[in-house]
């Protein structure tokens, strides 16, 4: 039986109704969807089975199964070929295998440019023990996905970087169960991002998949934050005994324990008063074990606590002004071939380079990065800018469907990550046009962020900056006066002086930067391409010397401007991008990194490190 729309939404899945064909279409009617439920809290402390490993796969480059489903090609039905049955033109047992999590583009050189649908299959064990519930949790599938269990469609999801789950308690049967997942990496005018973006569109089941066992009434969500000297914790239960249940929250190492009781919605708010709480800072990233217990369930979260506010043009961490020393990065591990899989070792290697630069801040562009990365940032002491892929001018800002998708995607990011103390900023956009449709669109997204997490600062990277003229002839003063700034807590500007546009690096000495808003300002992007190892005169483009010169001159201009609360240059590491065509210097890579794909540091790495050593102290 096909599940109802209500069942799918209550399982945390979103996207196309299951009655629709899974084929990607260029325009779809707007159907409002309910906000997603919070993902299962405290996943690392849960009883779970890792479904990583080899999965069988079938490519469907013409989207035949999606457009023309039929017995011969319905791979989700997992039929066996028989001499007296209907013709079946697939066989999972003889199909090639691919590792999950992974992306097909780097798994096989022949698939590097593949963009389209693929189907993945593996077997699952039977139902959970009596009285237990079982959930399938997907940390990310790019871009649009559909899930079948034993031939039954059980979940749809749209968005390549946020998690979704579906309960399979009553759908698992004794013995072998066939799980099939469709991943369609294609983008269209009403997707997020839309059809044009500056990174490699890695397709596949790109983050881990888990089979999670939980009690009948489980702890669904925990949201902990600092309010004054207290820690306030919201706990939401899910199950038949969710209302009127006792919940206990404790940080044992601090001797802090409190108990509450859930209301009719299954929600309780508990307040802890720890006597000697060490606040989290980049210099001392203090983390504490927060244990939550209910009548039937328990979980543990490793988290830190700190306050974050603004005061005029300052950003305050734990009440003290701070100049943020940052770097931007894509979710692509250090290595010669790119790829999407970001396990803990890869995250540590990437963020260790940020720490070596002297950074206390990373901009995770341009989409939600893996939860693993955020947990490592918590531990290493790096403040984080997290972003949704509302990217460039191609987004369908006038589309109700795209707005609904943006709000859902944003909610999925915030609900997953709002317990990560490293998160300082929720970014709702990057380099978007200044139009009335875009302004209305982003204001709706900002409203979603503020409703779900009032404890972080909201920002967006803005690039349509205006030259209002300097004090003297020939001087330029580039300022942010985007109308969206009125809705943001922190203003951020992208400005590539000396690389894009008519000015050369030597002209940057005549440039300053600013904002019309009395709010903190971050230089969220600047930089230049350089091929690692290519040296020459500093006036020669594509050389390390030219990139270092642009960094040096831009950092001087930032210092002269005197209005910045932080910087996050573009960017830490070169990354794959099919829209970068220069055969000698790019060859499918954006070369603005301070390190090469293999980790080799360029000259500009040291320029930025010297600047951070002499930057305004925290």
Coordinates of C-alpha atoms in Angstrom, one line a residue:
X1 CA 0.0 0.0 0.0
X2 CA 1.3 3.4 -0.9
X3 CA 1.7 5.6 2.2
X4 CA -0.4 8.7 2.5
X5 CA 1.1 12.2 2.2
X6 CA 0.5 12.7 6.0
X7 CA 2.5 9.5 6.7
X8 CA 5.4 10.6 4.5
X9 CA 5.5 14.1 6.1
X10 CA 5.3 12.7 9.6
X11 CA 8.3 10.5 8.9
X12 CA 10.3 13.6 8.2
X13 CA 10.5 13.1 4.4
X14 CA 9.7 16.0 2.0
X15 CA 9.5 16.5 -1.7
X16 CA 7.3 15.3 -4.5
X17 CA 4.1 13.4 -3.5
X18 CA 4.7 9.7 -3.9
X19 CA 1.9 9.5 -6.5
X20 CA 4.1 11.6 -8.8
X21 CA 6.7 10.2 -11.2
X22 CA 10.2 10.5 -9.8
X23 CA 11.4 12.0 -13.1
X24 CA 12.9 15.5 -12.9
X25 CA 10.6 18.0 -14.5
X26 CA 11.4 21.6 -15.3
X27 CA 8.5 23.1 -13.5
X28 CA 6.2 21.7 -10.9
X29 CA 3.0 22.9 -9.3
X30 CA 3.3 24.4 -5.8
X31 CA 2.1 22.1 -3.1
X32 CA 2.8 23.4 0.5
X33 CA 4.5 20.9 2.7
X34 CA 4.6 20.8 6.5
X35 CA 7.8 21.9 8.2
X36 CA 10.1 18.8 8.7
X37 CA 10.2 17.2 12.1
X38 CA 13.5 17.6 13.9
X39 CA 15.9 14.8 13.0
X40 CA 16.6 12.2 15.6
X41 CA 18.7 13.9 18.3
X42 CA 22.0 12.6 19.6
X43 CA 22.4 10.1 16.8
X44 CA 26.1 9.2 17.7
X45 CA 24.8 7.9 21.2
X46 CA 22.0 5.8 19.8
X47 CA 21.7 2.1 19.0
X48 CA 22.4 2.1 15.3
X49 CA 23.7 0.0 12.5
X50 CA 26.0 1.6 9.9
X51 CA 24.9 0.8 6.4
X52 CA 28.2 1.9 4.9
X53 CA 29.8 -0.4 2.4
X54 CA 29.2 -1.8 -1.0
X55 CA 25.7 -1.2 -2.5
X56 CA 24.7 -2.4 -6.0
X57 CA 23.9 0.3 -8.5
X58 CA 22.2 0.8 -11.8
X59 CA 22.6 3.9 -13.9
X60 CA 19.6 5.2 -15.9
X61 CA 21.0 8.0 -18.1
X62 CA 17.8 8.4 -20.1
X63 CA 15.6 8.2 -17.0
X64 CA 13.7 5.4 -18.6
X65 CA 12.5 3.9 -15.3
X66 CA 11.4 7.3 -14.1
X67 CA 9.6 8.3 -17.2
X68 CA 8.2 4.9 -18.3
X69 CA 8.0 2.6 -15.4
X70 CA 7.1 -1.0 -16.2
X71 CA 7.9 -4.5 -15.1
X72 CA 11.0 -4.8 -17.2
X73 CA 12.7 -1.9 -15.6
X74 CA 11.1 -1.3 -12.2
X75 CA 14.4 -1.9 -10.3
X76 CA 12.8 -1.0 -7.0
X77 CA 10.6 -4.1 -7.1
X78 CA 13.7 -6.3 -7.0
X79 CA 12.2 -9.1 -9.1
X80 CA 14.0 -12.2 -10.0
X81 CA 14.5 -13.3 -13.6
X82 CA 12.5 -16.5 -14.4
X83 CA 11.9 -18.4 -17.6
X84 CA 8.1 -18.4 -17.1
X85 CA 7.6 -15.0 -15.7
X86 CA 7.6 -11.5 -17.2
X87 CA 10.7 -10.2 -18.9
X88 CA 13.0 -8.4 -16.4
X89 CA 15.9 -6.4 -17.8
X90 CA 17.9 -5.9 -14.6
X91 CA 19.5 -8.1 -11.9
X92 CA 20.8 -6.7 -8.7
X93 CA 23.1 -9.6 -8.0
X94 CA 25.1 -9.1 -11.2
X95 CA 25.1 -5.3 -11.1
X96 CA 28.3 -3.4 -10.2
X97 CA 29.0 -2.3 -6.7
X98 CA 29.8 1.1 -5.4
X99 CA 30.8 2.2 -1.9
X100 CA 28.2 4.2 0.3
X101 CA 28.7 6.8 1.4
X102 CA 30.3 8.0 -1.8
X103 CA 29.8 9.9 -5.0
X104 CA 29.8 8.1 -8.4
X105 CA 31.8 10.9 -10.1
X106 CA 35.1 9.9 -8.3
X107 CA 34.2 6.2 -7.7
X108 CA 34.7 5.5 -11.5
X109 CA 36.6 7.8 -14.0
X110 CA 34.0 6.9 -16.6
X111 CA 31.3 8.5 -14.4
X112 CA 33.2 11.7 -13.6
X113 CA 30.8 13.8 -15.8
X114 CA 27.6 11.7 -15.2
X115 CA 24.7 13.8 -14.1
X116 CA 21.3 12.1 -13.8
X117 CA 19.5 9.3 -12.0
X118 CA 21.0 6.2 -10.4
X119 CA 19.5 3.4 -8.3
X120 CA 21.2 1.8 -5.3
X121 CA 20.3 -1.5 -3.6
X122 CA 21.3 -3.4 -0.5
X123 CA 19.6 -5.9 1.9
X124 CA 18.4 -5.1 5.4
X125 CA 17.7 -7.3 8.4
X126 CA 14.2 -8.1 9.6
X127 CA 12.0 -6.2 12.1
X128 CA 13.2 -4.8 15.4
X129 CA 12.5 -6.6 18.7
X130 CA 9.0 -6.3 20.1
X131 CA 8.4 -2.9 21.6
X132 CA 11.2 -1.2 19.6
X133 CA 11.0 1.1 16.6
X134 CA 13.4 1.2 13.7
X135 CA 14.3 4.2 11.5
X136 CA 16.2 4.6 8.3
X137 CA 18.3 7.8 8.5
X138 CA 20.0 9.3 5.4
X139 CA 22.5 12.1 6.2
X140 CA 22.5 13.2 2.6
X141 CA 21.5 12.1 -0.9
X142 CA 22.2 14.4 -3.9
X143 CA 20.0 15.8 -5.1
X144 CA 16.5 14.4 -5.3
X145 CA 15.8 11.0 -3.8
X146 CA 13.2 8.3 -3.4
X147 CA 13.3 5.3 -1.2
X148 CA 11.6 1.9 -1.6
X149 CA 11.5 -1.0 0.9
X150 CA 10.5 -4.3 -0.6
X151 CA 9.1 -2.5 -3.6
X152 CA 7.0 -0.1 -1.6
X153 CA 7.8 3.6 -1.9
X154 CA 8.3 5.0 1.6
X155 CA 10.0 8.4 1.3
X156 CA 10.9 11.3 -1.0
X157 CA 13.4 14.0 -0.3
X158 CA 14.7 17.0 -2.2
X159 CA 18.0 18.7 -1.3
X160 CA 21.5 17.3 -1.6
X161 CA 23.0 18.4 1.8
X162 CA 20.4 17.9 4.5
X163 CA 19.2 14.7 6.3
X164 CA 15.9 12.8 6.1
X165 CA 14.5 9.8 7.8
X166 CA 11.7 7.3 7.5
X167 CA 10.3 4.9 10.1
X168 CA 10.3 1.3 8.9
X169 CA 9.2 -0.5 12.1
X170 CA 6.0 -2.0 10.5
X171 CA 7.5 -2.4 7.0
X172 CA 10.3 -4.7 7.7
X173 CA 9.6 -8.4 7.4
X174 CA 11.4 -11.5 8.7
X175 CA 14.4 -12.5 6.7
X176 CA 15.7 -10.5 3.7
X177 CA 14.4 -7.0 3.0
X178 CA 15.4 -5.1 -0.2
X179 CA 16.2 -1.4 0.2
X180 CA 16.4 0.6 -3.1
X181 CA 17.3 4.3 -3.2
X182 CA 17.1 6.5 -6.3
X183 CA 19.4 9.5 -6.4
X184 CA 18.9 12.0 -9.2
X185 CA 21.7 14.7 -9.2
X186 CA 20.1 16.9 -11.9
X187 CA 19.2 20.5 -11.1
X188 CA 16.5 22.7 -12.8
X189 CA 15.2 26.2 -12.6
X190 CA 13.1 25.7 -9.5
X191 CA 15.7 23.6 -7.5
X192 CA 18.2 24.9 -4.9
X193 CA 20.8 25.6 -6.2
X194 CA 19.4 26.1 -9.6
X195 CA 21.1 25.1 -12.8
X196 CA 24.3 27.2 -12.6
X197 CA 26.7 27.0 -9.6
X198 CA 30.4 27.1 -9.1
X199 CA 31.2 23.6 -7.7
X200 CA 31.2 20.0 -8.7
X201 CA 27.8 18.4 -8.5
X202 CA 28.8 15.1 -6.9
X203 CA 25.9 12.6 -7.2
X204 CA 25.0 9.7 -5.0
X205 CA 24.4 8.7 -1.4
X206 CA 27.2 11.0 -0.3
X207 CA 26.8 10.8 3.5
X208 CA 26.2 7.8 5.9
X209 CA 23.0 5.8 6.1
X210 CA 21.9 4.4 9.5
X211 CA 19.4 1.9 10.7
X212 CA 18.5 3.1 14.2
X213 CA 16.6 1.2 16.9
X214 CA 14.7 3.1 19.5
X215 CA 12.0 2.6 22.1
X216 CA 8.3 3.1 21.5
X217 CA 8.4 6.5 23.1
X218 CA 11.7 8.1 22.1
X219 CA 13.5 11.4 22.6
X220 CA 13.0 13.1 19.3
X221 CA 14.6 16.5 19.8
X222 CA 16.8 18.3 22.3
X223 CA 17.6 22.0 22.0
X224 CA 20.1 23.4 24.6
X225 CA 21.3 26.9 24.8
X226 CA 22.7 29.4 27.3
X227 CA 20.3 32.0 28.8
X228 CA 22.1 34.3 31.2
X229 CA 23.9 32.0 33.6
X230 CA 21.5 29.1 33.1
X231 CA 21.3 26.4 30.5
X232 CA 17.8 26.0 29.0
X233 CA 16.9 22.7 27.4
X234 CA 13.8 21.9 25.3
X235 CA 13.1 18.2 25.1
X236 CA 10.5 16.7 22.7
X237 CA 9.3 13.1 23.0
X238 CA 7.7 11.1 20.2
X239 CA 5.5 8.1 20.8
X240 CA 2.3 6.9 22.6
X241 CA 3.5 7.9 26.0
X242 CA 5.0 11.3 25.1
X243 CA 2.5 13.4 27.1
X244 CA 3.0 13.7 30.8
X245 CA 6.3 11.9 30.9
X246 CA 9.2 12.8 33.2
X247 CA 12.5 13.9 31.6
X248 CA 15.8 14.5 33.3
X249 CA 18.7 16.6 32.0
X250 CA 22.1 16.4 33.6
X251 CA 25.7 17.6 33.1
X252 CA 27.2 15.3 35.7
X253 CA 30.7 16.7 35.6
X254 CA 29.2 20.1 36.7
X255 CA 26.9 18.6 39.3
X256 CA 23.9 20.0 37.5
X257 CA 20.7 18.1 37.2
X258 CA 17.0 19.1 36.6
X259 CA 13.8 17.3 35.9
X260 CA 10.7 18.3 34.1
X261 CA 7.4 16.8 32.7
X262 CA 6.2 17.0 29.2
X263 CA 3.0 18.8 28.2
X264 CA 0.2 17.4 26.0
X265 CA 2.5 18.0 23.0
X266 CA 5.2 15.8 24.5
X267 CA 7.5 18.8 25.1
X268 CA 9.3 19.8 28.3
X269 CA 11.5 22.7 29.1
X270 CA 14.2 22.2 31.7
X271 CA 16.5 24.7 33.2
X272 CA 20.0 23.9 34.6
X273 CA 22.0 26.2 36.9
X274 CA 25.6 25.0 36.7
X275 CA 27.7 26.7 39.2
X276 CA 31.1 26.7 37.4
X277 CA 30.4 26.5 33.7
X278 CA 33.4 27.1 31.5
X279 CA 32.2 28.9 28.4
X280 CA 33.3 27.7 24.9
X281 CA 35.8 29.9 23.1
X282 CA 38.2 29.2 20.2
X283 CA 41.1 29.4 22.6
X284 CA 39.4 27.1 25.1
X285 CA 36.7 25.0 23.3
X286 CA 35.2 23.6 26.5
X287 CA 32.7 20.8 25.8
X288 CA 30.4 19.1 28.2
X289 CA 28.4 15.8 28.2
X290 CA 24.7 16.7 28.3
X291 CA 22.6 13.6 29.2
X292 CA 18.9 13.4 28.6
X293 CA 16.8 10.7 30.1
X294 CA 13.1 9.8 29.8
X295 CA 11.0 6.9 31.0
X296 CA 12.0 4.8 28.0
X297 CA 14.9 6.5 26.3
X298 CA 18.2 8.2 26.9
X299 CA 20.8 10.0 24.9
X300 CA 24.0 12.0 25.3
X301 CA 25.2 15.1 23.5
X302 CA 28.7 16.6 23.6
X303 CA 28.3 20.3 23.4
X304 CA 29.6 23.7 24.5
X305 CA 27.9 26.8 25.7
X306 CA 28.6 30.4 24.8
X307 CA 26.8 33.7 24.1
X308 CA 26.8 35.6 20.9
X309 CA 25.5 39.1 20.3
X310 CA 26.1 42.2 18.3
X311 CA 26.7 45.8 19.6
X312 CA 26.8 48.4 16.9
X313 CA 29.5 47.2 14.5
X314 CA 30.9 44.7 16.9
X315 CA 30.4 41.0 17.3
X316 CA 30.5 39.9 20.9
X317 CA 31.5 36.4 22.0
X318 CA 30.7 35.8 25.7
X319 CA 30.2 39.5 26.0
X320 CA 33.6 40.5 24.5
X321 CA 34.2 42.1 21.1
X322 CA 36.0 39.8 18.7
X323 CA 37.6 40.2 15.3
X324 CA 36.9 37.0 13.4
X325 CA 39.9 35.5 11.5
X326 CA 38.4 33.2 9.0
X327 CA 38.6 31.3 5.8
X328 CA 35.9 29.9 3.5
X329 CA 35.9 26.3 2.3
X330 CA 33.9 23.8 0.2
X331 CA 33.1 20.3 1.4
X332 CA 35.8 18.6 -0.5
X333 CA 38.6 16.6 1.2
X334 CA 42.3 17.2 0.6
X335 CA 43.4 14.9 -2.2
X336 CA 44.1 15.1 -6.0
X337 CA 40.7 14.0 -7.2
X338 CA 38.1 16.0 -5.2
X339 CA 35.1 14.0 -4.0
X340 CA 32.2 14.6 -1.6
X341 CA 32.8 12.2 1.2
X342 CA 33.8 14.0 4.4
X343 CA 34.5 11.5 7.2
X344 CA 36.1 12.6 10.5
X345 CA 39.6 12.1 9.3
X346 CA 39.0 14.3 6.2
X347 CA 37.2 16.9 8.2
X348 CA 40.1 17.1 10.7
X349 CA 42.7 17.4 8.0
X350 CA 40.8 20.3 6.3
X351 CA 40.1 22.2 9.5
X352 CA 43.6 21.6 10.8
X353 CA 44.8 23.7 7.8
X354 CA 42.4 26.5 8.9
X355 CA 43.8 26.3 12.4
X356 CA 47.4 26.5 11.0
X357 CA 46.4 29.7 9.2
X358 CA 45.5 31.2 12.6
X359 CA 41.8 31.0 12.0
X360 CA 39.1 31.0 14.6
X361 CA 36.3 31.1 12.1
X362 CA 35.3 29.1 8.9
X363 CA 32.7 29.9 6.4
X364 CA 31.2 26.6 5.2
X365 CA 30.1 27.5 1.7
X366 CA 27.6 27.2 0.0
X367 CA 25.4 24.5 1.5
X368 CA 25.1 22.7 4.8
X369 CA 28.3 20.7 5.4
X370 CA 28.4 17.3 7.1
X371 CA 27.5 17.1 10.8
X372 CA 30.9 15.4 11.3
X373 CA 32.6 18.6 10.2
X374 CA 30.6 20.7 12.7
X375 CA 31.4 18.3 15.6
X376 CA 35.1 18.6 14.7
X377 CA 34.7 22.4 14.6
X378 CA 33.2 22.3 18.1
X379 CA 36.2 20.3 19.3
X380 CA 38.9 22.4 17.6
X381 CA 37.4 25.8 18.5
X382 CA 36.3 27.2 15.2
X383 CA 33.3 29.4 14.8
X384 CA 31.1 28.5 11.8
X385 CA 29.1 30.2 9.2
X386 CA 26.5 27.7 7.9
X387 CA 24.7 28.4 4.6
X388 CA 21.8 27.2 2.4
X389 CA 22.3 27.0 -1.4
X390 CA 20.2 30.1 -2.3
X391 CA 22.9 30.9 -4.7
X392 CA 23.3 33.5 -7.5
X393 CA 20.6 35.1 -9.7
X394 CA 19.2 31.9 -11.3
X395 CA 17.1 30.9 -8.3
X396 CA 13.4 31.1 -9.1
X397 CA 12.7 33.9 -6.5
X398 CA 9.1 34.3 -7.8
X399 CA 8.3 30.6 -7.5
X400 CA 6.1 29.5 -4.5
X401 CA 7.5 26.0 -4.9
X402 CA 11.1 27.2 -4.7
X403 CA 10.3 29.4 -1.6
X404 CA 8.7 26.4 0.1
X405 CA 11.8 24.3 -0.7
X406 CA 14.1 27.0 0.6
X407 CA 12.2 27.2 3.9
X408 CA 12.2 23.5 4.3
X409 CA 15.9 23.1 3.4
X410 CA 16.7 25.9 5.9
X411 CA 14.7 24.3 8.6
X412 CA 16.4 21.0 8.1
X413 CA 19.8 22.7 8.4
X414 CA 18.9 24.6 11.6
X415 CA 17.1 21.7 13.3
X416 CA 20.1 19.4 12.7
X417 CA 22.8 21.8 13.8
X418 CA 21.4 24.2 16.4
X419 CA 23.1 22.3 19.3
X420 CA 26.5 22.8 17.7
X421 CA 28.2 25.5 19.7
X422 CA 30.6 26.3 16.8
X423 CA 27.7 27.6 14.7
X424 CA 27.7 31.4 15.0
X425 CA 25.9 32.5 11.7
X426 CA 23.1 31.2 9.7
X427 CA 23.5 32.5 6.1
X428 CA 20.5 32.6 3.9
X429 CA 22.1 33.5 0.6
X430 CA 25.2 34.1 -1.5
X431 CA 25.5 36.8 -4.2
X432 CA 21.8 37.2 -5.0
X433 CA 20.2 40.0 -7.2
X434 CA 18.7 43.0 -5.6
X435 CA 15.1 42.6 -6.9
X436 CA 11.7 42.8 -5.1
X437 CA 11.1 39.1 -5.6
X438 CA 14.4 38.1 -4.1
X439 CA 13.9 40.5 -1.1
X440 CA 10.5 39.0 -0.3
X441 CA 11.9 35.4 -0.8
X442 CA 14.8 35.9 1.6
X443 CA 12.7 37.7 4.2
X444 CA 10.5 34.5 4.4
X445 CA 13.6 32.4 4.8
X446 CA 15.0 34.7 7.5
X447 CA 11.7 34.3 9.3
X448 CA 12.1 30.6 9.3
X449 CA 15.6 30.8 10.8
X450 CA 14.5 33.2 13.6
X451 CA 11.5 31.1 14.5
X452 CA 13.7 27.9 14.9
X453 CA 16.8 29.4 16.5
X454 CA 16.8 32.9 18.0
X455 CA 20.3 32.4 19.5
X456 CA 22.4 32.8 16.4
X457 CA 23.2 35.7 14.1
X458 CA 21.6 35.8 10.6
X459 CA 23.7 36.9 7.6
X460 CA 24.1 36.7 3.8
X461 CA 27.0 37.3 1.5
X462 CA 26.2 40.3 -0.6
X463 CA 28.1 41.3 -3.8
X464 CA 26.2 44.1 -5.6
X465 CA 28.2 46.7 -3.7
X466 CA 28.2 50.4 -4.7
X467 CA 31.1 52.7 -5.3
X468 CA 30.2 55.9 -3.5
X469 CA 33.5 57.6 -4.2
X470 CA 36.4 58.2 -1.9
X471 CA 37.7 61.4 -0.3
X472 CA 40.0 62.3 -3.1
X473 CA 39.8 62.0 -6.9
X474 CA 40.6 58.5 -8.1
X475 CA 39.7 56.9 -4.8
X476 CA 36.9 54.4 -4.5
X477 CA 34.8 53.5 -1.5
X478 CA 32.7 50.3 -2.0
X479 CA 29.8 50.0 0.4
X480 CA 27.0 47.6 1.1
X481 CA 23.6 49.2 0.9
X482 CA 21.6 46.2 -0.2
X483 CA 18.0 46.6 1.2
X484 CA 18.3 43.1 2.7
X485 CA 20.8 44.5 5.2
X486 CA 17.9 45.8 7.3
X487 CA 16.8 42.2 8.0
X488 CA 20.3 40.8 8.9
X489 CA 22.2 40.8 12.1
X490 CA 25.6 40.8 10.3
X491 CA 26.4 42.3 6.9
X492 CA 28.8 40.5 4.7
X493 CA 30.4 41.6 1.4
X494 CA 32.0 39.7 -1.4
X495 CA 34.4 41.9 -3.4
X496 CA 37.2 40.6 -5.7
X497 CA 39.3 43.8 -6.2
X498 CA 42.3 43.2 -8.5
X499 CA 41.0 40.0 -10.0
X500 CA 37.5 40.6 -11.4
X501 CA 36.7 44.1 -12.8
X502 CA 38.9 46.8 -14.3
X503 CA 41.1 47.5 -11.2
X504 CA 44.5 45.9 -11.0
X505 CA 46.2 44.9 -7.7
X506 CA 48.2 48.1 -7.6
X507 CA 44.9 50.1 -7.7
X508 CA 43.6 48.5 -4.4
X509 CA 45.6 51.1 -2.5
X510 CA 42.9 53.6 -3.6
X511 CA 40.0 51.5 -2.4
X512 CA 38.2 51.3 0.9
X513 CA 35.2 49.3 2.0
X514 CA 32.2 49.9 4.2
X515 CA 28.4 49.6 4.8
X516 CA 25.5 52.0 5.3
X517 CA 24.3 49.9 8.2
X518 CA 25.4 50.3 11.8
X519 CA 25.9 46.6 12.1
X520 CA 29.0 44.3 12.1
X521 CA 30.6 43.9 8.7
X522 CA 32.5 40.8 7.5
X523 CA 34.5 40.6 4.2
X524 CA 33.1 37.2 3.3
X525 CA 35.0 36.8 0.0
X526 CA 38.0 38.2 -1.8
X527 CA 40.9 36.5 -3.6
X528 CA 42.4 35.3 -6.9
X529 CA 43.2 32.2 -8.8
X530 CA 46.7 30.7 -8.8
X531 CA 48.1 27.4 -9.9
X532 CA 50.3 25.9 -7.2
X533 CA 53.9 25.9 -8.2
X534 CA 53.4 28.4 -11.0
X535 CA 55.7 31.4 -10.2
X536 CA 56.5 34.6 -11.9
X537 CA 56.4 38.4 -11.6
X538 CA 53.6 39.5 -9.2
X539 CA 51.9 41.3 -12.1
X540 CA 51.5 38.0 -14.0
X541 CA 48.0 36.4 -13.5
X542 CA 47.6 32.8 -12.4
X543 CA 50.9 32.9 -10.5
X544 CA 51.2 32.3 -6.8
X545 CA 53.0 35.7 -6.7
X546 CA 50.0 37.5 -8.2
X547 CA 47.6 35.8 -5.8
X548 CA 49.8 36.8 -2.8
X549 CA 50.0 40.4 -4.0
X550 CA 46.2 40.6 -4.2
X551 CA 45.9 39.2 -0.7
X552 CA 48.4 41.6 0.6
X553 CA 46.8 44.7 -0.9
X554 CA 43.3 43.7 -0.1
X555 CA 44.2 43.0 3.6
X556 CA 45.8 46.4 3.8
X557 CA 42.6 48.0 2.4
X558 CA 40.5 46.1 4.9
X559 CA 42.7 47.4 7.7
X560 CA 42.5 50.9 6.4
X561 CA 38.7 50.7 6.1
X562 CA 38.5 50.2 9.9
X563 CA 34.9 49.0 9.8
X564 CA 35.2 45.2 9.7
X565 CA 34.4 42.7 12.4
X566 CA 36.1 39.8 10.5
X567 CA 37.2 38.4 7.2
X568 CA 36.8 35.0 5.5
X569 CA 38.8 35.1 2.2
X570 CA 38.0 32.8 -0.7
X571 CA 39.2 30.2 0.1
X572 CA 41.2 27.4 1.8
X573 CA 41.6 24.8 -0.9
X574 CA 41.2 24.6 -4.6
X575 CA 37.9 22.7 -5.5
X576 CA 36.5 21.0 -8.6
X577 CA 34.2 23.2 -10.8
X578 CA 33.2 22.2 -14.3
X579 CA 32.6 25.9 -15.2
X580 CA 36.3 26.7 -14.9
X581 CA 37.7 26.0 -18.4
X582 CA 41.2 27.5 -18.7
X583 CA 43.2 24.5 -20.0
X584 CA 46.6 25.5 -18.5
X585 CA 45.6 27.0 -15.1
X586 CA 42.2 25.7 -14.2
X587 CA 41.3 22.5 -16.1
X588 CA 38.0 22.1 -14.2
X589 CA 39.2 23.5 -10.8
X590 CA 38.6 26.8 -9.1
X591 CA 42.2 27.7 -8.2
X592 CA 41.5 30.4 -5.6
X593 CA 42.5 28.1 -2.8
X594 CA 45.4 28.9 -0.5
X595 CA 46.4 25.3 -0.7
X596 CA 46.4 23.0 -3.8
X597 CA 44.2 19.9 -4.0
X598 CA 47.0 17.8 -2.6
X599 CA 47.5 20.1 0.4
X600 CA 50.5 22.1 -1.0
X601 CA 50.4 25.6 0.5
X602 CA 50.7 28.6 -1.8
X603 CA 52.4 31.9 -1.1
X604 CA 49.2 33.6 -0.1
X605 CA 48.7 31.1 2.7
X606 CA 51.7 32.8 4.5
X607 CA 50.4 36.3 3.7
X608 CA 47.1 35.6 5.4
X609 CA 48.8 33.8 8.3
X610 CA 51.0 36.9 9.0
X611 CA 48.0 39.1 8.9
X612 CA 46.1 37.0 11.4
X613 CA 49.1 37.0 13.7
X614 CA 49.0 40.8 13.8
X615 CA 45.3 41.2 13.6
X616 CA 43.3 42.8 16.4
X617 CA 43.4 40.4 19.4
X618 CA 40.3 38.5 20.5

